[in-house]
Every structure is written in structure tokens, then in C-alpha cells.
Amino acid sequence: MSIESLMSDEATQQAAVDLKKSRLFFQTRFSKLADPNDLIAEVKGERYKEYRRRFLASGRGEMILDYPLDLSVEAVDWCNYECPYCPRAVDRGSKARIDKAAFERMIDEYAARTQGLAAVGFDRGEPLIDKHLEEKVRYIADRGIVDIILTTNGVYLTPERSRKLIEAGVTKLHCSIDAATQDTYTVCRGGDLELVENNLKEFIRVRNAMGRKVPIVRVSFVVTKLNEHEMDLFVRKWADYTDYIEFQDCVDHSRIDTLPDFETGPFHCQYPFQSIAVTANGNIQPCCSFYAKHLVFGNILKGDTVGQVFNSPQQTELRRSFLEKKGYSVVCKNCRMKPPGATRSDAILVKPAYKPSHRSSPFPL
């Protein structure tokens, strides 16, 4: 099944009768609103609307910023899952946690320079492994940053943590699921699908019981050969629960360590124009892609700042290549494009034959 044929059967059309389809960058979204960010704007007001205007314009290369408005933070360099299309399947991570003092200095600078019209997202590693995540979220919210995004696999999203995260100020909860049945979930992710689904539904129940519209909730589905047969069922399963559903293009990580060079036609990536990512060990990169391990432009533990790296010659050169549509970095080409003649691989890095039991208990950090 392809994204284009999604929602072609009658049952799915009935379940998703009020959903609107949109395409943004490398994701296809189904939402009851043309833009689910409008729900947050109802709560946050004009400051949030202005941030979103700048976010979309800069992502298209129509506005050149002098400071990023999208900061990706890796709280912990570890994940409790080993999804076969993710580099974590072969490199579990260092178990590093982001330094508290360096994190707070970075957020202080970021909030001051953006005047809060910006986003901070926790992704890459599984952020809920960090037992102090709620404190980090509150630190960000207290400094007036309007968008705080948490991307999780949902395993550790207990009712207690759900309430704490909502109270701390999360504006978006992104739950990566990638399957509609336990059999496919076992192949794609492992673990207990029912546990994750119940955790997420309880999060939504707690939010609604608190009388909140925010955080908005997204479920996501990375489309691969392992799960594409369940796309329609995934829509039917979540259409009545979440604020939006997102189907994501699978990034091919099979070339992440070889980086072959090849000719390519014009393509665009929004990240160099609006983003900075900081890893748990302090590295500053232009984006949260795993390919960006080859594009380390600084380190917060060595005194480098987000602003310095965003305006560095290296990141400026990345922006130039996308504006002029030539001279692309070999790293960017391998992340977003395929060599001529390459077939779809979905980067199935290891044999998908996991047992779910070893993903059931929290990792002690």
C-alpha cells in the first residue's frame, strides 16, 4: 500500500470522514483540523501564531533567520527499543545524559534570543528514560518558550508521569507506534502494543479530565515493507482518539557509515534554515537526523553556543546549497535521496525477529 492509496477502502473512509489530509516536508498528516497547531494557538494566542508563521516560512527557505527557532534536545543517549529501521538497532547508544548546567545555560540563551517564539523538542533517545524530564520541561516552560514537544514510544508514559508532563507544560505529545496489531508491532518495535495504546489513551483521558486542550497528541507510523499493509487499520484505530495521525517516510540508514557520493537533482531540507540539535554528550548539529553525526559543528560542554553554530560557516554553507540547489553535502544527499538505481531498502539493518519481553522494564539510569 502507498500513501496515495491510503483511505481507499470504505471502512477507513467512514472512520476518518472528518479528517483532512496534508503533506508537510517528509510527512503525510491526517487531522480533523487543516493544521492541528490551531488548537495550541487557541490557548497560546498571537505569540504562538507568530512562531508558526516564522517556522513555516523559514522551513521553505523564504525567511533567513539569524537564530534557530527549533531546538532538538537528546535527554538520554539510549532507547529501550531496537526498531530494525533505526540505527539504534546496531548502536544502542552511550547511555550519556545531557549535563544539567549546560542544558540550563543553553535554554536560557535560547529563550532570550528567541523571546520564547520557538520550539524545544525531546527526541532521538527515549526521553521518558530521563527521570528528571518533567523538571526540564518546566524549566523550558518557565522561560516562556511556546512549543515544547515530547516524542516517545509510550512505554513509560504512566498515568502519574502523564499528569506531571501536562502540568509541566508540554504542548505536543508525539507517540511513535508504527503498527496496528501486536504481530506487526513485535516485528517493527517489540514490546506490548496494548500497554502503549492504553498508556496513550490514559494520557488523553487525563488531559481531558484536567480540562486542557493542550498537549495535542499525535500518533505516528514510519512506513516500511514491514507494516504498510496496516496503514488503513491504523487510521481506523486512532481517528477518534488523537488530534492527528502522521505517516512518515522511512529514512534509509543503510549508508550512514559509508556515505557514497552520487549525483542528484534538486531537493530541499528545512532543518538548516530553522533548527539546531544537541545530543546528550553535548554535540551541536544542524538537525536531529542520525546522519548528522557527521555534521558536528560544536559542543555545549566546550563553551560553544546554539547561536554560534547556527551562524557558523558550516551551517551557512548547508543553507546556501539548498537555496542555490547545488553543491549539496554528501551527508544530506544520503539522508534525503537515494543513489541512482538504488532499490527501496527501508534500512532493515538487522533481522526483525525480536521477542517483546526484554523491552518491558525501565532502564535504570
XYZ file of C-alpha atoms in Angstrom, residues 92-296:
205
model
C 22.211 1.287 21.256
C 23.912 4.488 22.444
C 26.392 5.638 25.071
C 23.901 5.989 27.968
C 25.046 9.605 28.332
C 22.646 12.110 29.873
C 22.703 15.774 28.967
C 24.561 17.877 31.528
C 22.084 19.818 33.715
C 24.094 23.040 33.983
C 24.920 23.097 30.270
C 21.284 22.364 29.423
C 20.050 25.256 31.539
C 22.628 27.684 30.074
C 21.554 26.640 26.598
C 17.841 27.099 27.361
C 18.482 30.492 28.975
C 20.280 31.700 25.839
C 17.676 30.172 23.556
C 14.723 31.726 25.392
C 16.363 35.147 25.467
C 17.372 35.165 21.796
C 14.018 33.858 20.500
C 11.900 35.742 23.060
C 10.132 32.419 23.503
C 8.804 32.310 19.919
C 10.336 28.913 19.376
C 10.149 25.176 19.992
C 12.156 22.728 22.069
C 11.690 19.068 21.261
C 12.898 15.994 23.125
C 13.624 13.187 20.665
C 16.304 10.796 19.375
C 16.789 8.711 22.534
C 13.701 7.723 24.531
C 13.202 10.876 26.654
C 11.000 9.217 29.288
C 14.026 7.206 30.414
C 15.173 10.525 31.927
C 13.636 10.572 35.412
C 14.104 14.356 35.513
C 12.377 15.079 32.209
C 9.431 16.850 33.832
C 11.850 19.251 35.548
C 13.467 20.050 32.189
C 10.060 20.656 30.607
C 9.075 23.016 33.411
C 12.396 24.859 33.147
C 11.695 25.490 29.454
C 8.070 26.498 30.023
C 9.014 28.896 32.839
C 11.190 30.781 30.359
C 8.259 31.427 28.057
C 9.033 29.093 25.163
C 5.714 28.499 23.424
C 6.162 24.992 21.987
C 7.539 22.007 23.944
C 7.426 18.699 22.092
C 7.900 15.222 23.512
C 8.473 12.307 21.137
C 8.189 8.915 22.832
C 7.437 5.261 22.203
C 4.968 5.454 25.091
C 6.247 2.503 27.122
C 6.986 4.589 30.227
C 4.067 7.004 29.809
C 2.404 6.083 33.101
C -0.671 7.981 34.362
C 1.476 9.669 37.027
C 4.022 10.875 34.501
C 1.254 11.901 32.118
C -0.191 14.297 34.679
C 3.243 15.676 35.587
C 4.159 16.297 31.941
C 0.864 18.057 31.249
C 1.266 20.224 34.347
C 4.898 20.987 33.452
C 3.929 22.488 30.095
C 4.266 20.004 27.230
C 2.361 21.320 24.197
C 2.701 18.300 21.870
C 2.972 14.606 22.611
C 4.181 12.525 19.672
C 3.844 8.783 20.156
C 5.666 6.553 17.671
C 3.754 3.286 17.180
C 4.199 2.051 13.569
C 1.674 -0.798 13.806
C -1.995 -1.616 14.323
C -1.652 -5.214 15.542
C 0.591 -6.967 18.050
C 2.117 -9.225 15.394
C 3.329 -6.277 13.324
C 4.344 -4.322 16.416
C 6.515 -7.235 17.534
C 8.285 -7.211 14.169
C 8.626 -3.417 13.938
C 9.266 -2.483 17.541
C 8.819 -5.320 20.009
C 7.145 -4.789 23.341
C 3.499 -4.779 24.315
C 1.291 -2.819 21.904
C -1.713 -2.922 24.227
C 0.368 -1.369 27.023
C 1.432 1.501 24.774
C -2.081 2.050 23.431
C -3.556 2.075 26.942
C -0.849 4.466 28.167
C -1.632 6.877 25.362
C -5.382 6.671 25.797
C -4.938 7.285 29.522
C -2.780 10.345 28.729
C -5.613 11.708 26.606
C -8.159 10.889 29.333
C -6.056 12.688 31.961
C -5.631 15.714 29.703
C -9.362 15.913 29.056
C -10.199 15.419 32.739
C -7.929 18.368 33.535
C -9.959 20.495 31.125
C -6.987 21.013 28.799
C -6.828 21.237 25.007
C -3.037 21.070 25.172
C -0.937 18.965 24.772
C -2.204 17.935 21.374
C -1.494 14.280 20.659
C -0.055 12.723 17.505
C 0.390 9.057 16.686
C 2.988 8.312 14.030
C 3.687 5.447 11.679
C 7.004 5.094 9.819
C 6.006 3.378 6.576
C 8.118 0.331 5.671
C 7.661 -3.013 3.962
C 7.116 -4.476 7.440
C 3.955 -2.535 8.223
C 2.498 -0.811 5.151
C -0.343 -3.354 4.978
C -1.726 -1.906 8.261
C -1.937 1.762 7.294
C -5.702 1.768 6.823
C -6.260 -0.140 10.052
C -4.026 2.340 11.893
C -6.222 5.232 10.745
C -9.389 3.414 11.796
C -7.885 2.636 15.184
C -6.819 6.186 16.080
C -9.140 8.541 14.155
C -11.458 9.045 17.145
C -8.748 9.416 19.784
C -5.859 11.592 18.701
C -5.583 15.106 17.345
C -3.725 13.901 14.292
C -2.177 10.880 12.625
C 1.086 11.074 10.726
C 2.626 8.700 8.205
C 6.337 9.312 7.861
C 8.726 8.491 5.048
C 11.297 5.957 6.210
C 14.831 7.364 6.093
C 17.229 4.811 4.629
C 20.065 4.456 7.147
C 21.844 1.669 5.321
C 24.501 4.125 4.043
C 25.001 6.018 7.287
C 28.607 4.887 7.744
C 29.676 4.632 4.091
C 28.239 7.909 2.679
C 28.712 7.183 -1.029
C 28.686 10.292 -3.197
C 26.303 10.484 -6.147
C 24.619 12.969 -8.438
C 21.140 14.123 -7.513
C 18.524 16.514 -8.745
C 17.318 19.495 -6.716
C 15.849 18.768 -3.286
C 15.148 20.733 -0.150
C 15.535 20.248 3.595
C 14.100 22.682 6.117
C 16.420 21.899 9.015
C 19.495 24.056 8.237
C 17.190 27.081 7.948
C 15.478 26.763 11.324
C 16.966 24.045 13.507
C 19.771 23.008 15.807
C 20.082 19.659 17.563
C 22.075 18.997 20.724
C 22.969 15.443 21.688
C 23.240 14.047 25.195
C 27.030 14.332 25.037
C 26.783 17.999 24.084
C 27.430 17.859 20.343
C 25.722 20.609 18.343
C 24.421 19.558 14.925
C 22.214 21.157 12.258
C 19.416 18.624 12.700
C 18.240 15.586 14.665
C 18.907 13.110 11.842
C 21.168 10.209 12.739
C 23.175 11.149 9.642
C 24.054 14.413 11.394
C 26.667 12.576 13.468
C 28.891 13.536 10.501
C 27.964 17.229 10.896
C 29.101 18.103 14.425
